[in-house]
PDB file of N, CA and C in Angstrom:
ATOM      1  N   ALA S   1     -24.068 -24.955   1.254  1.00 74.00           N
ATOM      2  CA  ALA S   1     -24.150 -26.411   0.150  1.00 74.00           C
ATOM      3  C   ALA S   1     -24.389 -26.393  -1.431  1.00 74.00           C
ATOM      4  N   ARG S   2     -25.300 -25.242  -1.502  1.00 80.00           N
ATOM      5  CA  ARG S   2     -25.967 -24.936  -2.731  1.00 80.00           C
ATOM      6  C   ARG S   2     -24.164 -24.825  -3.543  1.00 80.00           C
ATOM      7  N   ALA S   3     -23.452 -24.545  -3.155  1.00 82.00           N
ATOM      8  CA  ALA S   3     -22.100 -23.661  -3.413  1.00 82.00           C
ATOM      9  C   ALA S   3     -20.846 -25.060  -3.955  1.00 82.00           C
ATOM     10  N   VAL S   4     -21.224 -25.602  -3.478  1.00 77.00           N
ATOM     11  CA  VAL S   4     -20.326 -26.308  -3.208  1.00 77.00           C
ATOM     12  C   VAL S   4     -20.905 -27.995  -4.371  1.00 77.00           C
ATOM     13  N   LEU S   5     -22.197 -28.142  -4.531  1.00 80.00           N
ATOM     14  CA  LEU S   5     -22.370 -29.130  -5.182  1.00 80.00           C
ATOM     15  C   LEU S   5     -22.614 -28.631  -7.130  1.00 80.00           C
ATOM     16  N   GLU S   6     -22.848 -27.093  -6.677  1.00 82.00           N
ATOM     17  CA  GLU S   6     -22.543 -26.282  -8.418  1.00 82.00           C
ATOM     18  C   GLU S   6     -21.228 -26.655  -8.577  1.00 82.00           C
ATOM     19  N   GLU S   7     -20.148 -26.618  -7.698  1.00 84.00           N
ATOM     20  CA  GLU S   7     -18.880 -26.860  -7.927  1.00 84.00           C
ATOM     21  C   GLU S   7     -18.421 -27.849  -8.540  1.00 84.00           C
ATOM     22  N   ALA S   8     -19.230 -29.012  -7.636  1.00 76.00           N
ATOM     23  CA  ALA S   8     -19.078 -30.494  -8.412  1.00 76.00           C
ATOM     24  C   ALA S   8     -19.354 -30.580 -10.096  1.00 76.00           C
ATOM     25  N   LEU S   9     -20.367 -29.966 -10.048  1.00 73.00           N
ATOM     26  CA  LEU S   9     -20.776 -29.933 -11.240  1.00 73.00           C
ATOM     27  C   LEU S   9     -20.138 -29.505 -12.329  1.00 73.00           C
ATOM     28  N   ALA S  10     -19.286 -28.186 -11.792  1.00 74.00           N
ATOM     29  CA  ALA S  10     -18.234 -27.813 -12.664  1.00 74.00           C
ATOM     30  C   ALA S  10     -16.888 -28.287 -13.098  1.00 74.00           C
ATOM     31  N   LYS S  11     -16.707 -29.001 -11.832  1.00 77.00           N
ATOM     32  CA  LYS S  11     -15.931 -29.997 -12.079  1.00 77.00           C
ATOM     33  C   LYS S  11     -16.099 -31.635 -12.474  1.00 77.00           C
ATOM     34  N   LYS S  12     -17.005 -31.541 -13.671  1.00 76.00           N
ATOM     35  CA  LYS S  12     -17.769 -32.389 -13.952  1.00 76.00           C
ATOM     36  C   LYS S  12     -18.076 -33.862 -13.057  1.00 76.00           C
ATOM     37  N   ILE S  13     -18.321 -33.458 -12.182  1.00 76.00           N
ATOM     38  CA  ILE S  13     -18.658 -34.729 -11.271  1.00 76.00           C
ATOM     39  C   ILE S  13     -20.421 -34.485 -11.391  1.00 76.00           C
ATOM     40  N   ASP S  14     -21.096 -34.762 -12.383  1.00 75.00           N
ATOM     41  CA  ASP S  14     -22.317 -34.896 -12.730  1.00 75.00           C
ATOM     42  C   ASP S  14     -22.986 -36.026 -12.187  1.00 75.00           C
ATOM     43  N   SER S  15     -23.751 -36.224 -11.380  1.00 86.00           N
ATOM     44  CA  SER S  15     -24.651 -37.255 -11.088  1.00 86.00           C
ATOM     45  C   SER S  15     -26.061 -37.392 -10.388  1.00 86.00           C
ATOM     46  N   ALA S  16     -26.700 -38.150 -10.690  1.00 89.00           N
ATOM     47  CA  ALA S  16     -28.534 -37.943 -10.117  1.00 89.00           C
ATOM     48  C   ALA S  16     -28.453 -37.407  -8.923  1.00 89.00           C
ATOM     49  N   THR S  17     -27.739 -38.130  -8.084  1.00 89.00           N
ATOM     50  CA  THR S  17     -27.524 -37.629  -6.760  1.00 89.00           C
ATOM     51  C   THR S  17     -26.990 -35.873  -6.228  1.00 89.00           C
ATOM     52  N   VAL S  18     -26.288 -35.402  -7.116  1.00 89.00           N
ATOM     53  CA  VAL S  18     -25.816 -34.275  -6.993  1.00 89.00           C
ATOM     54  C   VAL S  18     -27.332 -33.164  -7.399  1.00 89.00           C
ATOM     55  N   HIS S  19     -27.908 -33.486  -8.597  1.00 92.00           N
ATOM     56  CA  HIS S  19     -29.431 -33.145  -8.997  1.00 92.00           C
ATOM     57  C   HIS S  19     -30.206 -33.008  -7.848  1.00 92.00           C
ATOM     58  N   LEU S  20     -30.455 -34.289  -7.422  1.00 93.00           N
ATOM     59  CA  LEU S  20     -31.438 -34.304  -6.505  1.00 93.00           C
ATOM     60  C   LEU S  20     -31.258 -33.944  -5.217  1.00 93.00           C
ATOM     61  N   LEU S  21     -30.058 -33.288  -4.688  1.00 91.00           N
ATOM     62  CA  LEU S  21     -29.672 -32.445  -3.802  1.00 91.00           C
ATOM     63  C   LEU S  21     -29.929 -30.737  -4.324  1.00 91.00           C
ATOM     64  N   LEU S  22     -29.465 -30.925  -5.564  1.00 93.00           N
ATOM     65  CA  LEU S  22     -29.462 -29.365  -5.402  1.00 93.00           C
ATOM     66  C   LEU S  22     -31.282 -28.921  -5.825  1.00 93.00           C
ATOM     67  N   GLY S  23     -32.040 -30.263  -6.287  1.00 95.00           N
ATOM     68  CA  GLY S  23     -33.382 -29.871  -6.154  1.00 95.00           C
ATOM     69  C   GLY S  23     -34.080 -29.383  -5.139  1.00 95.00           C
ATOM     70  N   GLN S  24     -33.404 -30.707  -3.476  1.00 94.00           N
ATOM     71  CA  GLN S  24     -33.987 -29.939  -2.714  1.00 94.00           C
ATOM     72  C   GLN S  24     -33.728 -28.899  -2.176  1.00 94.00           C
ATOM     73  N   ILE S  25     -32.163 -28.232  -2.321  1.00 94.00           N
ATOM     74  CA  ILE S  25     -32.052 -27.045  -2.165  1.00 94.00           C
ATOM     75  C   ILE S  25     -33.236 -25.862  -2.724  1.00 94.00           C
ATOM     76  N   ALA S  26     -33.511 -26.198  -4.047  1.00 95.00           N
ATOM     77  CA  ALA S  26     -33.778 -25.210  -4.381  1.00 95.00           C
ATOM     78  C   ALA S  26     -35.787 -25.538  -3.896  1.00 95.00           C
ATOM     79  N   ARG S  27     -36.176 -26.754  -4.058  1.00 96.00           N
ATOM     80  CA  ARG S  27     -37.387 -27.099  -3.338  1.00 96.00           C
ATOM     81  C   ARG S  27     -37.649 -26.307  -2.066  1.00 96.00           C
ATOM     82  N   ASN S  28     -36.578 -26.396  -1.392  1.00 95.00           N
ATOM     83  CA  ASN S  28     -36.954 -25.826   0.505  1.00 95.00           C
ATOM     84  C   ASN S  28     -36.575 -24.477   0.341  1.00 95.00           C
ATOM     85  N   ALA S  29     -36.144 -23.577  -0.745  1.00 96.00           N
ATOM     86  CA  ALA S  29     -35.804 -22.143  -0.885  1.00 96.00           C
ATOM     87  C   ALA S  29     -37.067 -21.636  -1.932  1.00 96.00           C
ATOM     88  N   ARG S  30     -38.375 -22.436  -2.395  1.00 96.00           N
ATOM     89  CA  ARG S  30     -39.110 -22.344  -2.779  1.00 96.00           C
ATOM     90  C   ARG S  30     -38.920 -21.606  -4.419  1.00 96.00           C
ATOM     91  N   GLU S  31     -38.053 -22.217  -4.758  1.00 95.00           N
ATOM     92  CA  GLU S  31     -37.494 -22.424  -6.437  1.00 95.00           C
ATOM     93  C   GLU S  31     -38.143 -23.117  -7.265  1.00 95.00           C
ATOM     94  N   TRP S  32     -39.283 -22.934  -7.101  1.00 95.00           N
ATOM     95  CA  TRP S  32     -39.868 -24.360  -7.974  1.00 95.00           C
ATOM     96  C   TRP S  32     -39.223 -24.725  -9.292  1.00 95.00           C
ATOM     97  N   ASP S  33     -39.043 -23.815 -10.106  1.00 95.00           N
ATOM     98  CA  ASP S  33     -38.591 -24.133 -11.598  1.00 95.00           C
ATOM     99  C   ASP S  33     -37.380 -24.598 -11.608  1.00 95.00           C
ATOM    100  N   ARG S  34     -36.524 -24.047 -10.761  1.00 95.00           N
ATOM    101  CA  ARG S  34     -35.473 -24.676 -10.397  1.00 95.00           C
ATOM    102  C   ARG S  34     -35.461 -26.033  -9.907  1.00 95.00           C
ATOM    103  N   ALA S  35     -36.410 -26.446  -8.855  1.00 97.00           N
ATOM    104  CA  ALA S  35     -36.201 -27.425  -8.533  1.00 97.00           C
ATOM    105  C   ALA S  35     -36.693 -28.569  -9.585  1.00 97.00           C
ATOM    106  N   VAL S  36     -37.378 -28.193 -10.004  1.00 97.00           N
ATOM    107  CA  VAL S  36     -37.912 -29.167 -11.559  1.00 97.00           C
ATOM    108  C   VAL S  36     -37.102 -29.283 -12.644  1.00 97.00           C
ATOM    109  N   GLU S  37     -36.398 -28.444 -12.790  1.00 96.00           N
ATOM    110  CA  GLU S  37     -35.057 -28.469 -13.882  1.00 96.00           C
ATOM    111  C   GLU S  37     -34.422 -29.288 -13.147  1.00 96.00           C
ATOM    112  N   GLN S  38     -33.699 -29.358 -11.921  1.00 95.00           N
ATOM    113  CA  GLN S  38     -32.754 -30.477 -11.398  1.00 95.00           C
ATOM    114  C   GLN S  38     -33.331 -31.790 -10.830  1.00 95.00           C
ATOM    115  N   TYR S  39     -34.566 -31.812 -10.652  1.00 97.00           N
ATOM    116  CA  TYR S  39     -35.511 -33.317 -10.551  1.00 97.00           C
ATOM    117  C   TYR S  39     -35.446 -33.993 -11.960  1.00 97.00           C
ATOM    118  N   THR S  40     -35.453 -33.194 -12.963  1.00 97.00           N
ATOM    119  CA  THR S  40     -35.769 -33.816 -13.751  1.00 97.00           C
ATOM    120  C   THR S  40     -34.391 -34.238 -14.673  1.00 97.00           C
ATOM    121  N   LEU S  41     -33.279 -33.795 -14.387  1.00 95.00           N
ATOM    122  CA  LEU S  41     -32.059 -33.965 -14.742  1.00 95.00           C
ATOM    123  C   LEU S  41     -31.400 -35.276 -13.865  1.00 95.00           C
ATOM    124  N   ALA S  42     -31.728 -34.820 -12.903  1.00 95.00           N
ATOM    125  CA  ALA S  42     -31.610 -36.335 -11.757  1.00 95.00           C
ATOM    126  C   ALA S  42     -31.976 -37.697 -12.675  1.00 95.00           C
ATOM    127  N   ALA S  43     -33.305 -37.567 -12.505  1.00 96.00           N
ATOM    128  CA  ALA S  43     -33.756 -38.430 -13.608  1.00 96.00           C
ATOM    129  C   ALA S  43     -33.433 -39.079 -15.113  1.00 96.00           C
ATOM    130  N   GLN S  44     -33.093 -37.878 -15.889  1.00 95.00           N
ATOM    131  CA  GLN S  44     -32.357 -38.187 -16.903  1.00 95.00           C
ATOM    132  C   GLN S  44     -31.078 -39.009 -16.889  1.00 95.00           C
ATOM    133  N   LYS S  45     -30.095 -38.722 -15.711  1.00 94.00           N
ATOM    134  CA  LYS S  45     -29.103 -38.954 -15.201  1.00 94.00           C
ATOM    135  C   LYS S  45     -29.029 -40.613 -14.803  1.00 94.00           C
ATOM    136  N   ASP S  46     -30.292 -40.883 -13.707  1.00 94.00           N
ATOM    137  CA  ASP S  46     -30.224 -42.316 -13.444  1.00 94.00           C
ATOM    138  C   ASP S  46     -31.923 -42.434 -13.401  1.00 94.00           C
ATOM    139  N   PRO S  47     -32.100 -42.962 -15.004  1.00 95.00           N
ATOM    140  CA  PRO S  47     -33.934 -42.925 -14.509  1.00 95.00           C
ATOM    141  C   PRO S  47     -34.492 -44.053 -13.807  1.00 95.00           C
ATOM    142  N   SER S  48     -33.885 -44.829 -12.936  1.00 94.00           N
ATOM    143  CA  SER S  48     -34.227 -45.880 -12.308  1.00 94.00           C
ATOM    144  C   SER S  48     -34.373 -44.981 -10.680  1.00 94.00           C
ATOM    145  N   GLU S  49     -34.018 -43.964 -10.599  1.00 94.00           N
ATOM    146  CA  GLU S  49     -33.764 -43.112  -9.260  1.00 94.00           C
ATOM    147  C   GLU S  49     -35.494 -43.002  -8.828  1.00 94.00           C
ATOM    148  N   PRO S  50     -36.112 -43.320  -7.837  1.00 95.00           N
ATOM    149  CA  PRO S  50     -37.095 -42.861  -7.664  1.00 95.00           C
ATOM    150  C   PRO S  50     -37.562 -41.911  -6.778  1.00 95.00           C
ATOM    151  N   LEU S  51     -36.530 -41.517  -6.196  1.00 95.00           N
ATOM    152  CA  LEU S  51     -37.042 -39.791  -5.462  1.00 95.00           C
ATOM    153  C   LEU S  51     -37.004 -38.855  -6.598  1.00 95.00           C
ATOM    154  N   ALA S  52     -35.901 -39.069  -7.849  1.00 97.00           N
ATOM    155  CA  ALA S  52     -36.461 -37.716  -8.721  1.00 97.00           C
ATOM    156  C   ALA S  52     -37.843 -37.485  -8.775  1.00 97.00           C
ATOM    157  N   HIS S  53     -37.985 -39.263  -9.718  1.00 97.00           N
ATOM    158  CA  HIS S  53     -39.888 -39.195 -10.182  1.00 97.00           C
ATOM    159  C   HIS S  53     -41.169 -38.434  -9.050  1.00 97.00           C
ATOM    160  N   VAL S  54     -40.675 -39.068  -7.820  1.00 97.00           N
ATOM    161  CA  VAL S  54     -41.836 -38.930  -6.857  1.00 97.00           C
ATOM    162  C   VAL S  54     -41.679 -37.131  -6.400  1.00 97.00           C
ATOM    163  N   ASN S  55     -40.341 -36.434  -6.465  1.00 97.00           N
ATOM    164  CA  ASN S  55     -40.210 -35.097  -6.241  1.00 97.00           C
ATOM    165  C   ASN S  55     -40.852 -34.340  -7.517  1.00 97.00           C
ATOM    166  N   LEU S  56     -40.275 -34.980  -8.306  1.00 97.00           N
ATOM    167  CA  LEU S  56     -41.461 -34.022  -9.620  1.00 97.00           C
ATOM    168  C   LEU S  56     -42.661 -34.423  -9.944  1.00 97.00           C
ATOM    169  N   GLY S  57     -43.399 -35.647  -9.401  1.00 97.00           N
ATOM    170  CA  GLY S  57     -44.828 -35.514  -9.312  1.00 97.00           C
ATOM    171  C   GLY S  57     -45.363 -34.753  -8.193  1.00 97.00           C
ATOM    172  N   ASN S  58     -44.448 -34.542  -6.808  1.00 97.00           N
ATOM    173  CA  ASN S  58     -44.845 -33.399  -5.889  1.00 97.00           C
ATOM    174  C   ASN S  58     -44.807 -32.275  -6.373  1.00 97.00           C
ATOM    175  N   LEU S  59     -44.064 -31.860  -7.193  1.00 97.00           N
ATOM    176  CA  LEU S  59     -43.575 -30.202  -7.697  1.00 97.00           C
ATOM    177  C   LEU S  59     -45.141 -29.981  -8.522  1.00 97.00           C
ATOM    178  N   TYR S  60     -45.304 -30.686  -9.561  1.00 97.00           N
ATOM    179  CA  TYR S  60     -45.997 -30.714 -10.463  1.00 97.00           C
ATOM    180  C   TYR S  60     -47.370 -30.594  -9.845  1.00 97.00           C
ATOM    181  N   ALA S  61     -47.844 -31.621  -8.620  1.00 97.00           N
ATOM    182  CA  ALA S  61     -49.003 -31.906  -8.036  1.00 97.00           C
ATOM    183  C   ALA S  61     -49.203 -30.455  -7.045  1.00 97.00           C
ATOM    184  N   GLY S  62     -48.417 -29.412  -6.730  1.00 95.00           N
ATOM    185  CA  GLY S  62     -48.638 -28.783  -6.264  1.00 95.00           C
ATOM    186  C   GLY S  62     -48.706 -27.318  -6.794  1.00 95.00           C
ATOM    187  N   LYS S  63     -48.147 -27.621  -8.276  1.00 94.00           N
ATOM    188  CA  LYS S  63     -49.204 -26.394  -9.374  1.00 94.00           C
ATOM    189  C   LYS S  63     -50.182 -26.698  -9.617  1.00 94.00           C
ATOM    190  N   GLY S  64     -50.986 -27.873  -9.856  1.00 96.00           N
ATOM    191  CA  GLY S  64     -51.814 -28.405 -10.358  1.00 96.00           C
ATOM    192  C   GLY S  64     -51.664 -28.830 -11.607  1.00 96.00           C
ATOM    193  N   ASP S  65     -50.712 -29.498 -11.561  1.00 97.00           N
ATOM    194  CA  ASP S  65     -49.974 -29.753 -13.489  1.00 97.00           C
ATOM    195  C   ASP S  65     -50.622 -31.378 -13.155  1.00 97.00           C
ATOM    196  N   TRP S  66     -51.598 -31.679 -13.202  1.00 97.00           N
ATOM    197  CA  TRP S  66     -51.512 -33.605 -13.091  1.00 97.00           C
ATOM    198  C   TRP S  66     -51.723 -34.085 -14.359  1.00 97.00           C
ATOM    199  N   ALA S  67     -51.403 -33.269 -15.393  1.00 98.00           N
ATOM    200  CA  ALA S  67     -50.965 -34.315 -16.991  1.00 98.00           C
ATOM    201  C   ALA S  67     -49.390 -34.756 -16.578  1.00 98.00           C
ATOM    202  N   ARG S  68     -48.384 -33.843 -16.068  1.00 97.00           N
ATOM    203  CA  ARG S  68     -47.248 -34.122 -15.540  1.00 97.00           C
ATOM    204  C   ARG S  68     -47.005 -34.744 -14.229  1.00 97.00           C
ATOM    205  N   ALA S  69     -47.839 -34.683 -13.199  1.00 98.00           N
ATOM    206  CA  ALA S  69     -47.937 -35.360 -11.938  1.00 98.00           C
ATOM    207  C   ALA S  69     -47.826 -36.750 -11.997  1.00 98.00           C
ATOM    208  N   GLU S  70     -48.557 -37.015 -12.895  1.00 98.00           N
ATOM    209  CA  GLU S  70     -49.631 -38.474 -13.234  1.00 98.00           C
ATOM    210  C   GLU S  70     -47.990 -39.214 -13.700  1.00 98.00           C
ATOM    211  N   PRO S  71     -47.797 -38.874 -15.033  1.00 97.00           N
ATOM    212  CA  PRO S  71     -46.742 -39.880 -15.103  1.00 97.00           C
ATOM    213  C   PRO S  71     -45.526 -39.963 -14.225  1.00 97.00           C
ATOM    214  N   ALA S  72     -45.273 -38.851 -13.340  1.00 97.00           N
ATOM    215  CA  ALA S  72     -44.113 -39.103 -12.661  1.00 97.00           C
ATOM    216  C   ALA S  72     -44.083 -39.760 -11.366  1.00 97.00           C
ATOM    217  N   TYR S  73     -45.498 -39.995 -10.515  1.00 97.00           N
ATOM    218  CA  TYR S  73     -45.695 -40.534  -9.681  1.00 97.00           C
ATOM    219  C   TYR S  73     -46.281 -42.361 -10.745  1.00 97.00           C
ATOM    220  N   ALA S  74     -46.646 -42.278 -11.562  1.00 96.00           N
ATOM    221  CA  ALA S  74     -46.724 -43.928 -12.049  1.00 96.00           C
ATOM    222  C   ALA S  74     -45.471 -44.238 -12.096  1.00 96.00           C
ATOM    223  N   ARG S  75     -44.150 -43.492 -12.563  1.00 96.00           N
ATOM    224  CA  ARG S  75     -42.827 -43.999 -12.781  1.00 96.00           C
ATOM    225  C   ARG S  75     -42.493 -44.415 -11.140  1.00 96.00           C
ATOM    226  N   TYR S  76     -43.019 -43.639 -10.408  1.00 96.00           N
ATOM    227  CA  TYR S  76     -42.236 -43.877  -8.881  1.00 96.00           C
ATOM    228  C   TYR S  76     -42.500 -45.099  -8.442  1.00 96.00           C
ATOM    229  N   THR S  77     -44.259 -45.291  -8.829  1.00 94.00           N
ATOM    230  CA  THR S  77     -44.729 -46.416  -8.289  1.00 94.00           C
ATOM    231  C   THR S  77     -44.119 -47.798  -8.956  1.00 94.00           C
ATOM    232  N   GLU S  78     -43.264 -47.434 -10.297  1.00 94.00           N
ATOM    233  CA  GLU S  78     -43.039 -49.039 -10.641  1.00 94.00           C
ATOM    234  C   GLU S  78     -41.418 -49.361 -10.420  1.00 94.00           C
ATOM    235  N   LEU S  79     -40.849 -48.323  -9.812  1.00 94.00           N
ATOM    236  CA  LEU S  79     -39.905 -48.262  -9.416  1.00 94.00           C
ATOM    237  C   LEU S  79     -39.984 -48.579  -7.727  1.00 94.00           C
ATOM    238  N   ARG S  80     -41.077 -48.228  -7.017  1.00 86.00           N
ATOM    239  CA  ARG S  80     -40.824 -48.867  -5.723  1.00 86.00           C
ATOM    240  C   ARG S  80     -42.506 -48.830  -5.600  1.00 86.00           C
ATOM    241  N   PRO S  81     -42.796 -50.074  -5.972  1.00 63.00           N
ATOM    242  CA  PRO S  81     -44.464 -50.137  -5.559  1.00 63.00           C
ATOM    243  C   PRO S  81     -44.989 -50.112  -4.197  1.00 63.00           C
ATOM    244  N   THR S  82     -44.057 -50.541  -3.457  1.00 66.00           N
ATOM    245  CA  THR S  82     -44.719 -50.691  -2.135  1.00 66.00           C
ATOM    246  C   THR S  82     -44.273 -49.086  -1.155  1.00 66.00           C
TER     247      THR S  82
END
């Protein structure tokens, strides 16, 4: 799956969805820094994508980085208040 998504990026199919999926793959592989990188790119590509923000919040919280987790969760709450 990772190879297919990276091929999509190489073909300039650069979307928030591709980065979200790459972030999920990285997170499942416990590649925390890569997951943060991919979720950050997803949030940059589509700032209104709530999954990018909540996943960033979860990763930062897991690392104990509450200074970064809190704004990520706040943005998620703004986008999905319920």
